[in-house]
Structures are given as structure tokens and as C-alpha cells.
XYZ file of C-alpha atoms in Angstrom:
363
model
C 0.011 -0.017 0.025
C 2.850 2.484 0.889
C 4.657 1.960 -2.423
C 1.277 2.381 -4.320
C 0.452 5.534 -2.404
C 3.842 7.133 -3.011
C 3.611 6.390 -6.669
C 0.148 7.792 -7.062
C 0.948 10.915 -4.990
C 3.807 11.687 -7.483
C 1.252 11.555 -10.452
C -1.454 13.663 -8.821
C -0.315 16.934 -10.323
C -0.664 15.640 -13.899
C -4.330 14.626 -13.523
C -7.402 16.652 -14.358
C -9.859 17.604 -11.711
C -12.173 14.750 -12.657
C -9.305 12.249 -12.514
C -8.064 13.683 -9.311
C -11.390 12.697 -7.673
C -10.940 9.190 -8.951
C -7.431 9.144 -7.594
C -8.617 10.279 -4.218
C -11.394 7.548 -4.238
C -8.705 5.028 -5.096
C -6.554 6.123 -2.164
C -9.527 6.032 0.150
C -10.145 2.455 -0.998
C -6.564 1.567 -0.377
C -6.448 2.978 3.053
C -9.776 1.445 4.116
C -9.271 -1.960 2.514
C -12.308 -1.421 0.254
C -10.336 -2.561 -2.771
C -10.790 -6.129 -1.474
C -14.246 -5.773 0.161
C -16.131 -3.131 -1.788
C -19.865 -2.538 -1.575
C -21.363 -3.215 -4.979
C -23.265 -0.373 -6.731
C -26.640 -0.900 -8.426
C -28.691 0.778 -10.971
C -32.374 1.199 -10.258
C -35.253 1.058 -12.680
C -38.938 1.719 -12.051
C -41.894 0.084 -13.841
C -45.322 1.555 -13.284
C -49.016 1.150 -14.056
C -51.708 3.855 -14.128
C -55.408 3.680 -14.992
C -55.909 7.084 -16.563
C -59.703 7.160 -16.024
C -61.491 7.805 -19.356
C -58.886 9.650 -21.267
C -61.145 10.615 -24.198
C -60.572 13.339 -26.692
C -63.436 15.665 -27.807
C -63.826 14.197 -31.351
C -66.794 11.915 -32.127
C -65.492 8.501 -33.296
C -68.304 6.383 -34.689
C -66.303 3.236 -33.867
C -66.022 4.188 -30.219
C -68.547 4.546 -27.494
C -67.521 8.122 -26.756
C -70.872 9.970 -26.770
C -70.593 10.952 -22.968
C -67.143 12.525 -23.722
C -68.186 15.079 -26.320
C -68.951 18.765 -25.807
C -72.702 17.983 -25.948
C -72.398 14.720 -23.991
C -73.323 13.972 -20.487
C -69.980 15.087 -19.141
C -69.857 18.183 -21.324
C -66.428 17.132 -22.317
C -64.778 20.324 -23.761
C -61.402 21.137 -25.075
C -60.667 22.985 -21.788
C -61.557 19.935 -19.728
C -59.574 17.581 -22.023
C -56.520 19.902 -21.855
C -56.759 20.150 -18.010
C -56.888 16.348 -17.814
C -53.739 16.094 -19.977
C -51.973 18.678 -17.793
C -53.003 16.846 -14.558
C -52.023 13.316 -15.754
C -48.706 14.662 -17.276
C -47.867 16.217 -13.947
C -48.731 12.953 -12.038
C -46.873 10.783 -14.385
C -43.783 13.152 -14.383
C -43.626 12.549 -10.603
C -43.616 8.864 -10.616
C -40.703 7.319 -8.843
C -38.662 10.461 -9.132
C -38.774 11.209 -5.288
C -37.102 7.914 -4.417
C -34.771 6.009 -6.626
C -35.375 7.051 -10.241
C -35.071 10.891 -10.868
C -35.425 9.977 -14.647
C -38.837 8.351 -13.891
C -39.981 4.859 -14.806
C -38.576 2.858 -17.756
C -42.095 1.723 -18.758
C -45.530 2.746 -17.694
C -48.544 0.604 -18.520
C -51.710 2.593 -18.997
C -55.395 1.894 -19.400
C -58.757 3.671 -20.169
C -57.311 5.420 -23.216
C -59.551 6.156 -26.210
C -56.980 5.845 -28.825
C -53.243 6.456 -29.817
C -53.850 10.037 -30.315
C -54.742 10.812 -26.692
C -51.463 9.184 -25.651
C -49.625 11.219 -28.189
C -51.194 14.345 -26.717
C -50.363 13.154 -23.253
C -46.541 12.590 -23.765
C -46.513 16.031 -25.539
C -47.789 17.866 -22.499
C -45.876 19.514 -19.646
C -42.746 17.838 -18.336
C -43.447 14.648 -20.311
C -42.527 16.493 -23.498
C -39.021 16.791 -22.145
C -38.673 12.958 -21.993
C -37.927 10.577 -24.695
C -41.160 8.562 -24.750
C -42.306 5.972 -27.271
C -45.817 4.369 -27.464
C -47.049 0.861 -27.881
C -50.805 0.671 -28.592
C -53.521 -1.166 -30.438
C -57.238 -0.617 -30.783
C -59.445 -3.020 -28.795
C -63.010 -3.897 -29.468
C -64.148 -2.943 -25.981
C -67.694 -1.762 -25.693
C -66.716 1.255 -23.677
C -64.329 2.289 -26.304
C -61.156 2.161 -24.101
C -57.902 0.388 -24.656
C -54.620 -0.422 -22.900
C -51.250 0.919 -23.829
C -47.683 1.495 -22.795
C -45.335 4.418 -22.838
C -41.677 3.742 -22.533
C -38.503 5.819 -22.039
C -36.296 5.106 -25.025
C -33.292 5.904 -22.940
C -34.029 3.115 -20.468
C -36.063 0.587 -22.531
C -35.119 -0.770 -25.900
C -38.211 -1.796 -27.784
C -38.037 -5.114 -29.578
C -41.614 -6.046 -30.423
C -45.302 -5.654 -29.470
C -48.493 -7.490 -30.086
C -52.138 -7.416 -29.039
C -53.830 -10.674 -27.797
C -57.573 -11.011 -27.823
C -59.604 -12.860 -25.179
C -62.006 -15.398 -26.513
C -64.464 -17.241 -24.152
C -65.990 -20.362 -25.890
C -69.226 -20.282 -24.080
C -69.466 -16.468 -24.507
C -68.723 -15.849 -28.202
C -70.259 -12.402 -28.203
C -68.312 -11.218 -25.170
C -65.685 -8.502 -26.009
C -63.239 -6.734 -23.696
C -59.833 -5.008 -23.783
C -57.065 -6.818 -25.557
C -53.980 -7.725 -23.709
C -50.942 -5.886 -24.827
C -47.529 -7.722 -24.972
C -44.541 -5.543 -25.189
C -40.944 -7.008 -25.344
C -37.767 -5.024 -24.880
C -34.617 -4.635 -22.969
C -33.976 -2.921 -19.573
C -30.333 -2.926 -18.513
C -29.512 -5.106 -21.377
C -31.890 -7.838 -20.210
C -35.105 -9.020 -22.210
C -38.301 -8.137 -20.342
C -41.841 -8.931 -21.518
C -44.593 -6.650 -20.181
C -48.183 -7.738 -20.348
C -50.595 -4.897 -19.899
C -54.161 -5.728 -18.829
C -57.540 -4.270 -18.048
C -59.563 -7.237 -17.166
C -63.488 -7.374 -17.360
C -65.247 -5.247 -14.807
C -67.447 -6.279 -11.900
C -70.544 -5.033 -13.612
C -73.527 -7.221 -12.523
C -71.665 -8.142 -9.302
C -68.319 -9.733 -8.374
C -69.452 -13.298 -8.271
C -71.476 -13.201 -11.542
C -68.667 -11.513 -13.447
C -65.863 -13.656 -11.828
C -65.612 -16.250 -14.618
C -64.702 -13.404 -17.137
C -61.685 -12.368 -15.050
C -60.704 -15.912 -14.478
C -60.695 -16.359 -18.161
C -58.545 -13.138 -18.593
C -56.098 -14.442 -15.896
C -55.844 -17.693 -17.671
C -54.859 -15.946 -20.935
C -52.271 -13.739 -19.152
C -50.805 -16.917 -17.499
C -50.699 -18.660 -20.960
C -48.903 -15.716 -22.632
C -46.488 -15.514 -19.726
C -45.762 -19.170 -19.624
C -45.231 -19.346 -23.276
C -42.771 -16.483 -23.200
C -40.755 -18.140 -20.447
C -40.768 -21.449 -22.257
C -39.301 -19.849 -25.312
C -36.734 -17.837 -23.353
C -36.344 -19.019 -19.707
C -33.792 -16.240 -19.051
C -36.162 -13.437 -19.945
C -38.231 -11.660 -17.402
C -42.132 -11.249 -17.321
C -44.131 -8.508 -15.727
C -47.896 -8.859 -15.767
C -49.567 -5.434 -14.852
C -52.883 -3.765 -15.078
C -56.252 -2.906 -13.617
C -57.375 -6.463 -12.909
C -60.731 -5.540 -11.298
C -59.714 -8.084 -8.615
C -57.671 -7.884 -5.479
C -54.479 -10.020 -5.021
C -56.486 -12.588 -2.924
C -59.201 -13.189 -5.470
C -59.426 -16.422 -7.392
C -58.170 -14.928 -10.674
C -54.899 -13.716 -9.197
C -54.322 -16.272 -6.406
C -55.368 -19.411 -8.101
C -55.587 -19.028 -11.865
C -52.421 -16.908 -12.133
C -50.965 -18.605 -9.060
C -49.264 -15.370 -7.976
C -47.973 -15.764 -4.489
C -47.880 -13.376 -1.517
C -44.414 -14.220 -0.406
C -41.240 -14.649 -2.399
C -40.395 -17.852 -0.622
C -43.614 -19.434 -1.768
C -42.736 -18.976 -5.459
C -41.605 -22.150 -7.204
C -39.588 -22.403 -10.357
C -41.667 -20.909 -13.216
C -44.040 -19.349 -10.873
C -45.104 -15.669 -10.187
C -44.991 -13.246 -7.329
C -47.643 -10.591 -6.618
C -45.701 -7.469 -5.563
C -48.885 -5.810 -4.243
C -50.333 -8.534 -2.031
C -48.471 -7.655 1.148
C -49.337 -3.965 0.649
C -53.036 -4.900 0.250
C -52.917 -6.929 3.514
C -51.749 -3.745 5.241
C -54.852 -1.926 4.150
C -53.264 0.008 1.254
C -55.290 0.260 -1.904
C -55.266 1.958 -5.395
C -58.959 2.848 -5.452
C -61.804 3.105 -2.903
C -65.509 2.351 -2.911
C -68.019 2.860 -0.178
C -65.384 3.256 2.509
C -63.433 0.225 1.429
C -60.084 0.069 -0.356
C -59.232 -2.251 -3.216
C -55.941 -2.938 -4.880
C -57.007 -3.668 -8.460
C -53.932 -2.026 -9.960
C -51.452 -4.871 -9.640
C -47.876 -5.749 -10.824
C -46.988 -9.384 -10.939
C -43.487 -10.672 -11.793
C -41.959 -13.948 -12.852
C -40.121 -15.742 -10.181
C -36.734 -15.343 -11.837
C -36.882 -11.591 -10.807
C -36.607 -12.556 -7.093
C -33.405 -13.056 -5.069
C -30.448 -11.231 -3.707
C -28.068 -11.999 -6.623
C -28.285 -8.604 -8.417
C -25.910 -9.643 -11.252
C -29.203 -9.838 -13.155
C -32.211 -7.539 -12.949
C -34.085 -8.144 -9.670
C -37.071 -6.913 -7.941
C -36.633 -5.134 -4.609
C -39.555 -2.841 -3.701
C -43.154 -1.949 -4.572
C -45.521 0.877 -3.748
C -48.907 2.523 -4.324
C -48.058 6.059 -5.445
C -50.594 7.723 -3.316
C -49.089 11.212 -2.921
C -51.300 13.883 -1.301
C -51.664 15.857 -4.486
C -53.488 12.892 -6.040
C -56.011 12.763 -3.186
C -59.370 14.442 -2.439
C -58.451 17.002 0.368
C -61.820 17.368 1.981
C -65.349 16.273 2.210
C -66.928 12.800 2.467
C -64.296 11.273 0.173
C -61.204 12.821 1.779
C -58.173 10.591 1.059
C -59.756 8.945 -2.056
C -58.124 9.451 -5.408
C -59.218 12.829 -6.851
C -61.033 11.967 -10.035
C -62.112 13.922 -12.926
C -65.822 13.750 -12.270
C -67.813 12.536 -9.257
C -71.581 12.246 -9.226
C -71.704 14.312 -12.330
C -69.590 17.192 -10.823
C -66.503 18.227 -12.524
C -63.526 18.068 -10.004
C -60.611 18.751 -12.390
C -58.668 15.854 -10.852
C -56.425 13.101 -12.045
C -57.998 9.669 -11.937
C -60.115 7.442 -9.633
C -57.070 5.072 -9.343
C -53.694 5.636 -7.832
C -50.612 4.556 -9.874
C -48.588 1.518 -8.701
C -44.849 1.096 -9.033
C -42.141 -1.552 -8.614
C -38.416 -0.960 -8.441
C -35.872 -3.217 -10.042
C -32.021 -3.243 -9.421
C -29.002 -4.571 -11.090
C -25.324 -4.371 -10.202
C -23.255 -1.994 -12.343
C -19.432 -2.094 -12.808
């Protein structure tokens, strides 16, 4: 150490300021023994999902059920309201993950309740989002409400490889239609990641009566995920979306087989990153004084573990910051939505976003 130190000290005067910092860091490592027992550094990436609650434009589309969201519709959906909605959502999305580990924001954000690609184009061109390098993956769905799922991705963090849209067919319900499941494949930190974005059938008609529809959607998601992992076992799978079910419902717990605890996940299995939060009473939407956590992010088991030489999960959260909440009245603390009981609130969404954080060692 003494010989190395003397040599380096003789060279200090020839280094630039930046190099000098590196030299001093090296000296610190030598003196403290960190050269042999260094703490490894990691890069952190965020993955998010956000139900945007009826992001419709003001233009009548005869192929969409958008009559409520027109200037003369029941919501009196004007350009002013549409632009306010874009500004609000842009602000909310620009804040995702930035106050913790990812000042650059999420690598990918799954979204639902969007009318078409154009509203997503408008969204990523608004406010702070316009400063980011976002791309879009989107396909039109046959949904009766006229809403689709989509995904926006940071081109600086996510390298898009492919995307496709998978339709749900239920043999004994040939006339049933819902949102397609969006499958997007790309690379985060050099590793292949498949993201399956969902908006499963609603609870219209009651939870029990509509349960088979969500079970069928869960079976499709599992089939897609299993197939992707069979083709490429080293790739990672993220299933996300507004599932219209909680983590402990049959669709998630049994059909998908998504486990509450990492130690329960067997090879080829899945982990529900939101279940333990749900058990603590944390939700992403509220109804009649009760919280649900429909906005879930489920990961393949190969994203678990402490070996961060590959991309691994380490944390999840419901992004329920105060600015997204109703600040007063009967629904204080609920997500501040755009309309409630026909009254325009100029809010964000009736859902909170959800986020997971991934980490990988860097040299």
C-alpha cells in the first residue's frame, strides 16, 4: 500500500480535476481496505401502471362509445376539460418514482382507459413529459366502452423489440368482448423483459357473476407469460394492469398462481408484488369506504433473489401522494377523480398509480 500510495501521489499533479477525484477515491479504497471488500453499486429502474380514467378526446369517433365525452355529451367534455386532464395526468406521471430512486422516472408505464393512440400522443407532448424521450405501444381494442390499454416507454431506459395485441376469446361467450392484452418486449439494463398490460373485465353485474370473465382473462395472461418463459427462460415477465380483482381473489391467487411471499414462489411461478401492501390496508382505489388494490404488478419468479448480477425486484408501492387525493369532504383521502356524481372536479384519476423498483449491479 505504501509503495502504491507514493507512486500515485507523484502523479497527482498531472491529472485533471475529474481524474483527481478518482485518484482520491482509489486512495480512500486502499487505506480502508475497500479494494478487497467493496460494496457493489446498483442501477435502479422503475416500472409503473396507471389507470388514466377515461382519457377521451373531444372528437366523435363512430367506432368508439364516446358519446358521453363530447362537448354535448353528459360530461360536457370540452377542449378545456380535455387539456386540463392532460396537464394533470402529465404532472402525475412526471412525478412517478422521481422522489425515491429514479429521478429520470419509470422505464415503462402501462396505462389503461385510453380512447386511442392520439390521446397518448397528446399526453406525452404535454408538460414535463414533453422533455422525456417517450415511445408508445398501442393497439385498438373492441371494448364496448371504447377504451384500450397501452404502454409508454422511456427510449433511454427501454429498448423496444416487439409488441402485439392478444384477444380474449371465451368459448361459451362468443359475443363477449373486452380490452385486448398488450404484450411488449424490450430490454432494460440489457436484459429481455416482457410486459403484459391488462384491463380485465369489470365487476358489472356483481363480483360473483362476473368472476368467470376475469378468471378467463387471468388464464390468458398466464398462458402468454408461460409461453414467453418457455421460449426464453432467461427473460423476465411483468404482468400489470387494472385487474378488477384484488390479490387474494381467485383470478390472481389461483388462476395466475401469483404468491404473496417470495419464498412461496416455485420455479416458473409468479410473485404478486402488491399482495403484502393490500394486507396492510393499502389500496389503489376506494368504494363505499373500502379500499381495493386492483392495480397490480406481478412478476416472474426469476426476478426474485439477492443476486443482483441480473435484474431483480426489490420494492413496490402504491403512489398515493397527497396531490392525487381528495383533500376534503366525504371522500377525503380517496383518489381525486375527474368527475364525481356528475360534478367536474378537475382531478387526475379514480385510481392511484402503482410502481415496482428493479435493481441490477453495475461495474
